[in-house]
Coordinates of C-alpha atoms (C1' of nucleotides) in Angstrom, one line a residue:
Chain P
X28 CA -0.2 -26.0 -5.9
X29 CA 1.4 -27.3 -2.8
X30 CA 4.3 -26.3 -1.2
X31 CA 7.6 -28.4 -1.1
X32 CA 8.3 -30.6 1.8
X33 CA 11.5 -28.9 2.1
X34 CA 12.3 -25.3 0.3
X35 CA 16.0 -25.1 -0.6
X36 CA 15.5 -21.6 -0.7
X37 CA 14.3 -21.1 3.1
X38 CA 16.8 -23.6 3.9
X39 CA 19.5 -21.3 2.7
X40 CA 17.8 -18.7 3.9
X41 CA 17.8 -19.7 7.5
X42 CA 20.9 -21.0 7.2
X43 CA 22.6 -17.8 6.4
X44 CA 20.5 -16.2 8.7
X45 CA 22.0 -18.2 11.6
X46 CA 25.4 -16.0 11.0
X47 CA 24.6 -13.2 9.4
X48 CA 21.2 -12.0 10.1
X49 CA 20.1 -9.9 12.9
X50 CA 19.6 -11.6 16.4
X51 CA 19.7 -8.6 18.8
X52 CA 17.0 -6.0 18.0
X53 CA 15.1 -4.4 20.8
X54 CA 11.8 -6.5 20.0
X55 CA 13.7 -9.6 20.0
X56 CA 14.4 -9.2 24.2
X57 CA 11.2 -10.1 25.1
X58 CA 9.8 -10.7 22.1
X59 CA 6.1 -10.5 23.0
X60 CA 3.2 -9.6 20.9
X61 CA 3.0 -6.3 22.1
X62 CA 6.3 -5.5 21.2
X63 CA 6.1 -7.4 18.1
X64 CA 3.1 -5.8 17.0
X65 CA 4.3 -2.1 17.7
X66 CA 7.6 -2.7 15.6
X67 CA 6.0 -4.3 12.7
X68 CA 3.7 -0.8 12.8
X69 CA 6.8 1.1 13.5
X70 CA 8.9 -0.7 10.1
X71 CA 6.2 0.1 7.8
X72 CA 8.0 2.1 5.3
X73 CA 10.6 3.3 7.8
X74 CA 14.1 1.5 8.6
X75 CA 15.5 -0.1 11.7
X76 CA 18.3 2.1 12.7
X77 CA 15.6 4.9 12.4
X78 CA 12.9 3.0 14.2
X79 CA 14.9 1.6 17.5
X80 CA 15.3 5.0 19.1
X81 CA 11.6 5.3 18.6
X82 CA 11.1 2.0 19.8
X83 CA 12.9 2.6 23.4
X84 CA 10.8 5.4 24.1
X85 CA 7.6 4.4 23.1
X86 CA 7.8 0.8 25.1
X87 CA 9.6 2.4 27.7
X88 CA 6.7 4.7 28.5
X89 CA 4.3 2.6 27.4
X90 CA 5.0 -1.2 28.4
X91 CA 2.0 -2.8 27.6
X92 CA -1.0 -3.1 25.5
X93 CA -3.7 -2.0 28.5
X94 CA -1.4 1.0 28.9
X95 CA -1.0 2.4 25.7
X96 CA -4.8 1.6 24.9
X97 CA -5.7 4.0 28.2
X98 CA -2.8 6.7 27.2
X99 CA -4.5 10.0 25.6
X100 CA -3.8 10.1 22.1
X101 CA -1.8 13.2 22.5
X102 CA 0.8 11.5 24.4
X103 CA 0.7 8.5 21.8
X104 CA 1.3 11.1 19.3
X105 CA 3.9 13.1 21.3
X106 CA 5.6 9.6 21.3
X107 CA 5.7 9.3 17.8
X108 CA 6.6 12.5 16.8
X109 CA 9.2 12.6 13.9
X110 CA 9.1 9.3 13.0
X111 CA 5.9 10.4 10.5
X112 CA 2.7 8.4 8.9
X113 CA 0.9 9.6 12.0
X114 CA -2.0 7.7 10.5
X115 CA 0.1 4.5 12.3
X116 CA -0.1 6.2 15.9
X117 CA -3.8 7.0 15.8
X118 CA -4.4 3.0 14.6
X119 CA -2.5 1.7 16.9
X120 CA -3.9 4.0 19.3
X121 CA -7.3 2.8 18.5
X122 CA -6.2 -0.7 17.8
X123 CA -5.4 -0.8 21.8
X124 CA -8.9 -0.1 22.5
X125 CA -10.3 -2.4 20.6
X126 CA -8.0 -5.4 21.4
X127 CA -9.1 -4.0 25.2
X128 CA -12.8 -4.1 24.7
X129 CA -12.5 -7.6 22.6
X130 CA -9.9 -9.3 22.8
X131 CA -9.7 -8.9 26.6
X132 CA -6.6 -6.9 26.5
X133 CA -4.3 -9.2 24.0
X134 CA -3.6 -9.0 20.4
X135 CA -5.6 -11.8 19.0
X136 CA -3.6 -14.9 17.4
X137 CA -5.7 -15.1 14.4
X138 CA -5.2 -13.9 11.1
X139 CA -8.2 -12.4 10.0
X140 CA -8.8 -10.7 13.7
X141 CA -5.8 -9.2 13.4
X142 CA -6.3 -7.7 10.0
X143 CA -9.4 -6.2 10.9
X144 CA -7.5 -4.2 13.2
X145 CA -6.9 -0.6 11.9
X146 CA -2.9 -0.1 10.4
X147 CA -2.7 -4.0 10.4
X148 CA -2.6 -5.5 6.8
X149 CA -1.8 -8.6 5.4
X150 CA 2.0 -8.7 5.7
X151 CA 2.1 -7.3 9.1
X152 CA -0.5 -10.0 10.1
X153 CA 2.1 -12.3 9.0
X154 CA 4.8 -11.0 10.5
X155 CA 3.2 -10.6 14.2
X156 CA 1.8 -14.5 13.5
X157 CA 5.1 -15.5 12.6
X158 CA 7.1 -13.6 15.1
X159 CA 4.9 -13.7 18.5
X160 CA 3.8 -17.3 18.3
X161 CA 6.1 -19.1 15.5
X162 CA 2.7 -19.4 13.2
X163 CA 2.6 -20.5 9.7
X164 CA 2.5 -17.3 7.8
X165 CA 3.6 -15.5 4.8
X166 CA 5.0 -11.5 4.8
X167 CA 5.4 -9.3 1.6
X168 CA 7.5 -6.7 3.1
X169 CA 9.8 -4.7 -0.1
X170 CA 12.4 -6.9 1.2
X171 CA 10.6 -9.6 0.4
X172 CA 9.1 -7.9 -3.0
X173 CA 12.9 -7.4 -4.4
X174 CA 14.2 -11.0 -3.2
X175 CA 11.4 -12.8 -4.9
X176 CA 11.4 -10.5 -8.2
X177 CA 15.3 -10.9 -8.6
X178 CA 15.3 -14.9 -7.2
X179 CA 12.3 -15.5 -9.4
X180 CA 12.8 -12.9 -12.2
X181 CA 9.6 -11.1 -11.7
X182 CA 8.9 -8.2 -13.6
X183 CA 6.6 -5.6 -13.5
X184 CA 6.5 -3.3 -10.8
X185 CA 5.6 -4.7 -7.2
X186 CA 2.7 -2.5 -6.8
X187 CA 0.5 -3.6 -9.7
X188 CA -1.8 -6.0 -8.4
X189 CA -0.9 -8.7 -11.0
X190 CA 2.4 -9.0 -10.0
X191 CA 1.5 -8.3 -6.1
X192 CA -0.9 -11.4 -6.5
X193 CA 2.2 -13.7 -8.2
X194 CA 4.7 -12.6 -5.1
X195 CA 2.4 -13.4 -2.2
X196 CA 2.1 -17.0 -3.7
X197 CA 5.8 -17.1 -3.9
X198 CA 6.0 -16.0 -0.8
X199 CA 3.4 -18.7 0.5
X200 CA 5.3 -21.6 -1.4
X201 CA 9.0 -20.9 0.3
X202 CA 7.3 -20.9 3.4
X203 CA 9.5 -23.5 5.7
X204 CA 7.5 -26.2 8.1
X205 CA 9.6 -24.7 11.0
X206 CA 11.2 -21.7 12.8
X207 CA 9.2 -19.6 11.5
X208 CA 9.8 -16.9 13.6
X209 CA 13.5 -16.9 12.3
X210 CA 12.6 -16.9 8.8
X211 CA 10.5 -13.6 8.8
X212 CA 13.3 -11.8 10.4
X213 CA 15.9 -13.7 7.9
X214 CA 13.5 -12.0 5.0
X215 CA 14.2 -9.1 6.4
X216 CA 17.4 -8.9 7.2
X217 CA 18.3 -10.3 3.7
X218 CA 16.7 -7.8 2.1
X219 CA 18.1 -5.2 3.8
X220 CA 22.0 -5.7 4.1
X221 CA 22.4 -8.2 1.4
X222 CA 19.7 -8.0 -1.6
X223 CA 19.6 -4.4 -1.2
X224 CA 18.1 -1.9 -4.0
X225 CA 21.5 -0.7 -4.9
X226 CA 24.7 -2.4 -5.1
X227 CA 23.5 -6.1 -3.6
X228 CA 26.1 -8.1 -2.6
X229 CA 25.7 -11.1 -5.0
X230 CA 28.8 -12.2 -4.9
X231 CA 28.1 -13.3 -1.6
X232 CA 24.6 -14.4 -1.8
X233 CA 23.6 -18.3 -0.8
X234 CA 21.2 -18.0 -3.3
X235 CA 23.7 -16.9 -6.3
X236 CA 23.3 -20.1 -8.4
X237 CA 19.6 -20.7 -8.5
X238 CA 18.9 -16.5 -8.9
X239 CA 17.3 -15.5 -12.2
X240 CA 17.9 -12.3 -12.4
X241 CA 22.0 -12.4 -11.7
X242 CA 22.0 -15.5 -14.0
X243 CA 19.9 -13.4 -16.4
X244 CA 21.9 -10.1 -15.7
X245 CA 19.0 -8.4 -14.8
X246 CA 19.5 -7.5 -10.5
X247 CA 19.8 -3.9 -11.4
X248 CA 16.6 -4.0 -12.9
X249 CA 14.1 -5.7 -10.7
X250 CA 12.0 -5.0 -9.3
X251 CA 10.4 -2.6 -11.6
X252 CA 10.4 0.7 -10.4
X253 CA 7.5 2.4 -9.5
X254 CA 6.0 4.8 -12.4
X255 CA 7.6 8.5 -11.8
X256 CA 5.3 11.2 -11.4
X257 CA 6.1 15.6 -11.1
X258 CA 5.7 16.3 -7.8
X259 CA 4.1 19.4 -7.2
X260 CA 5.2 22.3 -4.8
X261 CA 2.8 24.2 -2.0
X262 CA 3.3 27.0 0.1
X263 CA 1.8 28.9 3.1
X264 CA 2.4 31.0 5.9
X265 CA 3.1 29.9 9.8
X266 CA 2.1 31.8 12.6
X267 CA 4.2 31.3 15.4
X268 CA 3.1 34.3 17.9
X269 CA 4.4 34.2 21.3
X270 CA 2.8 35.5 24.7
X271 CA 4.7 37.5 27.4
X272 CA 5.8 34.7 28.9
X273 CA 7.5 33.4 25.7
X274 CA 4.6 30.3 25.4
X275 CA 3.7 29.6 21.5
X276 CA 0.4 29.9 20.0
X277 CA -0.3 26.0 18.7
X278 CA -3.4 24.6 16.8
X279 CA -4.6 21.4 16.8
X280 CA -4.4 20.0 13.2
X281 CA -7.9 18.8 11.8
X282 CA -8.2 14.9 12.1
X283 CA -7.8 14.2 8.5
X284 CA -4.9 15.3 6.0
X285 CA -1.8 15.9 6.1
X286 CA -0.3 15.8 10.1
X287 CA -3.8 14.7 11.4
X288 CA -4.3 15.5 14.9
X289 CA -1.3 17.1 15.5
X290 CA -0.4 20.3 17.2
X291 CA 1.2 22.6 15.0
X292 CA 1.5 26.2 14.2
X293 CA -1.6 28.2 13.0
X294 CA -1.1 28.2 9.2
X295 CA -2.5 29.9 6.1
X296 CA -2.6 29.3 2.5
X297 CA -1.2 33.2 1.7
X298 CA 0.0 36.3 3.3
X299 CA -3.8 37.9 3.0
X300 CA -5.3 34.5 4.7
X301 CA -2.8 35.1 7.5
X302 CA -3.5 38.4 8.3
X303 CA -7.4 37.7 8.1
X304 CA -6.7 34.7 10.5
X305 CA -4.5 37.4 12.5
X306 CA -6.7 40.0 13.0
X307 CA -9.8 37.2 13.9
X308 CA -7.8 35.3 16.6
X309 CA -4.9 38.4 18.4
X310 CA -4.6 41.4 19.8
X311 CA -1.5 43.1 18.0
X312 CA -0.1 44.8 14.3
X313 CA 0.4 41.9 12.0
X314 CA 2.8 44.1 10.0
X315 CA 4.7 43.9 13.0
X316 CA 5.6 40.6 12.2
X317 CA 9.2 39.1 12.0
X318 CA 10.0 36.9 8.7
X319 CA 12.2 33.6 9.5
X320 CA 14.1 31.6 7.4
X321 CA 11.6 29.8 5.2
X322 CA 11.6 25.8 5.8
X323 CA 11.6 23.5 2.9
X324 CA 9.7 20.2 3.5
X325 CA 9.8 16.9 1.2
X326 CA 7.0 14.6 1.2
X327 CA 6.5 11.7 -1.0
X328 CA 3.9 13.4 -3.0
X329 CA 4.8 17.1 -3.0
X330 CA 7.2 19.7 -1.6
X331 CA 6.0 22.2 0.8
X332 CA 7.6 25.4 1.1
X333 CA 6.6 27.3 4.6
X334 CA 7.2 30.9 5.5
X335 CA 7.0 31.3 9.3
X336 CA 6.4 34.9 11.0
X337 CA 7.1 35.8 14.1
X338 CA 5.6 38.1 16.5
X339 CA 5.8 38.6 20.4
X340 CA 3.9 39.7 23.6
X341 CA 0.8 39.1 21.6
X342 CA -2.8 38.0 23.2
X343 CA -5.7 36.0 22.1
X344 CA -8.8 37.9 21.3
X345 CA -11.0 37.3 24.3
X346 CA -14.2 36.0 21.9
X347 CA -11.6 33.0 19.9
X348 CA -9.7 31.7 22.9
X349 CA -9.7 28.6 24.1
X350 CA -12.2 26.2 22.3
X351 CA -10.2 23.4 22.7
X352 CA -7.9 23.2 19.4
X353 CA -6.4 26.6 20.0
X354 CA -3.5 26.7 23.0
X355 CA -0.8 28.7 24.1
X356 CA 2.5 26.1 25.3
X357 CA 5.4 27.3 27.6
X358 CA 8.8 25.8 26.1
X359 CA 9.1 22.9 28.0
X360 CA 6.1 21.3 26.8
X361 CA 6.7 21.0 23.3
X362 CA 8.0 17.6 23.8
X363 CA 4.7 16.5 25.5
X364 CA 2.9 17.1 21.7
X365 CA 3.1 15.7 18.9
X366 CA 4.5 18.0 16.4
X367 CA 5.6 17.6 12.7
X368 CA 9.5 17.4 12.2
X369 CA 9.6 20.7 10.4
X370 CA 7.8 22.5 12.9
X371 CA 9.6 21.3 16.1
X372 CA 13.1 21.7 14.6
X373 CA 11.5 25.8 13.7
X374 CA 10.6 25.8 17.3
X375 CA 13.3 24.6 18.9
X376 CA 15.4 26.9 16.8
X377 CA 13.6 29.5 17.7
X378 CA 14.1 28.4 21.4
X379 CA 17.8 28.7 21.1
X380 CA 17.1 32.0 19.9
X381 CA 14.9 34.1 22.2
Chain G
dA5 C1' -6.5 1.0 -9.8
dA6 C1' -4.6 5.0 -8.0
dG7 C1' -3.7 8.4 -4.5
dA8 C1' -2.7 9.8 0.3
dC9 C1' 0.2 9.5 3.9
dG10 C1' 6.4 11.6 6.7
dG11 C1' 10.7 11.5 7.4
dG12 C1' 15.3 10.0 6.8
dG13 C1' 18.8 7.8 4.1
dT14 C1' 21.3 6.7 -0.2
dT15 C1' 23.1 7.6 -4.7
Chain M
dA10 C1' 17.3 15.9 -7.3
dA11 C1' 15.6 11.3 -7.5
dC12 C1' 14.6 7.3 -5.5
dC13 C1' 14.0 4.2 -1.8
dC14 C1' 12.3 2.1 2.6
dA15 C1' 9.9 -3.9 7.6
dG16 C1' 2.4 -1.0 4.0
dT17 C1' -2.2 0.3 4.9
dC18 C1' -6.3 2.9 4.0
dT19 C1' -9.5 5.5 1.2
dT20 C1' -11.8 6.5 -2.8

DNA sequence: AAGACGGGGTT
DNA sequence: AACCCAGTCTT
């Protein structure tokens, strides 16, 4: 199956693209592959108006691929805090170093290379291809997912590999013989301020004649949502014991799991794990302790309900201190770490309110 | 094939 | 409260 000499649906694509897509995002100005590659990494799963603050910061500290592959990964962390999927930090991190040792500093322009690249898949392949250099290549971003289900009248939902399989060769058949940078973006863009999940705007989509499901009167439908499952709910304690000069106790998270290789509080599955962890690590009365607001977090996959306590003036236990994931952290160094949302918002609340 | 992995926004 | 979002990796 070859693909049309010319695709009346990247045609129209482009076309509305040209005055109504999105021309003036903060990759765009340079757009090199650098900064290509880390707001592809930036957009999995997470939005542009979220992403672009996040964006600033990160290239503004860290310009260039050399520099972010010699920063320490605590400050590539720190630089991603709150955005979340840390997992896309520590492989771009380590992506860096790699592209450093062989690539000779530079994102390689090859499709394959860059997908053996930790954090890079297929679609965000593409999309650097595509973007950096104007290369011939496909994306299956969810923008693209909904646009082809509804245009095509796919069914089924997107994640099945059956219907995942049909969409990337859709994908690959609309692909246009030029300006191909434009047309990833123009996916994009579509898919998010026009073909939107909710509420598209189909009355004015170029597309409206020759779409399947608003012909078929099926838009609210597709794609096919993804099977619902319970979500289950976790708790623990949080340890957030201060010294006499008002620095926090932090912890390095383990390297796997949830908030890998972030510093958070010390944290225990109940109140008796606490106290044992308590009376191993500090010097003090753990029924001393002061009970803040509980925080509730949301994660795609379960809820997690945390119940910090709060203690002052405390010491480490001479034998425990210091081996390396263990730390104590004045105030204004928080922002040097990467911390979970939840945990800096407790923290800086608790700053506020010495 | 299914689950893990964050946080913010929308409805 | 449920669902969604510029996905990838692990098992």
């Amino acid at each position: 199956m070859n693909a049309p000499i010319s695709d009346d649906f990247a045609t129209t694509l482009l076309a509305w693209y040209d005055r109504a897509g999105r021309h003036d995002l903060p990759w765009m100005h340079p757009r090199t592959p650098y900064r290509v590659w880390l707001s592809e990494i930036m957009l999995q799963q997470t939005q542009v108006q979220t992403v672009i603050p996040y964006f600033e910061r990160f290239i503004a500290t860290l310009p260039t691929l050399p520099a972010l592959a010699a920063a320490p990964q605590d400050d590539v962390l720190a630089l991603w805090s709150g955005l979340g999927y840390y997992a896309r930090a520590r492989n771009l991190h380590a992506a860096a170093r790699l592209c450093v040792e062989q690539h000779g500093g530079d994102l390689p322009r090859d499709l394959e290379a860059l997908i053996a690249l930790p954090g890079i898949g297929r679609s965000t392949a593409g999309a650097i291809l595509t973007q950096a250099w104007g290369d011939r290549f496909a994306i299956l971003d969810g923008n693209v997912k909904r646009v082809l289900s509804r245009y095509h009248g796919i069914g089924g939902w997107p994640g099945t590999p059956a219907v995942e399989k049909q969409l990337w060769r859709l994908a690959q058949t609309h692909l246009p013989r030029e300006r191909l940078a434009d047309y990833t973006q123009a996916q994009m863009d579509f898919g998010a301020t026009l073909c939107t999940r909710h509420d598209p705007a189909c009355v004015l989509c170029p597309l409206q004649a020759k779409c399947a499901a608003l012909s078929d009167g099926r838009v609210a439908e597709l794609p096919t949502a993804r099977p619902s499952k319970p979500i289950p709910e976790r708790h623990a304690v949080v340890l957030l014991a201060e010294d006499a000069q008002s620095r926090v106790l932090l912890q390095k998270r383990p390297a796997v799991g949830i908030w890998a290789s972030l510093w958070s509080l010390p944290e225990a599955g109940d109140h008796d794990a606490a106290r044992d962890w308590f009376g191993r690590h500090l010097h003090g009365d753990y029924d001393n302790a002061e009970a803040l607001a509980p925080i509730a977090h949301a994660f795609t996959h379960y809820r997690l309900q945390l119940q910090p306590l709060r203690w002052r003036g405390l010491g480490l236990r001479n034998l425990v201190h210091d081996n390396g994931d263990l730390r104590w952290v004045a105030r204004e160094d928080l922002v040097k770490l990467g911390l979970p949302a939840p945990i800096r918002k407790l923290l800086l609340g608790v700053a506020q309110n010495p």
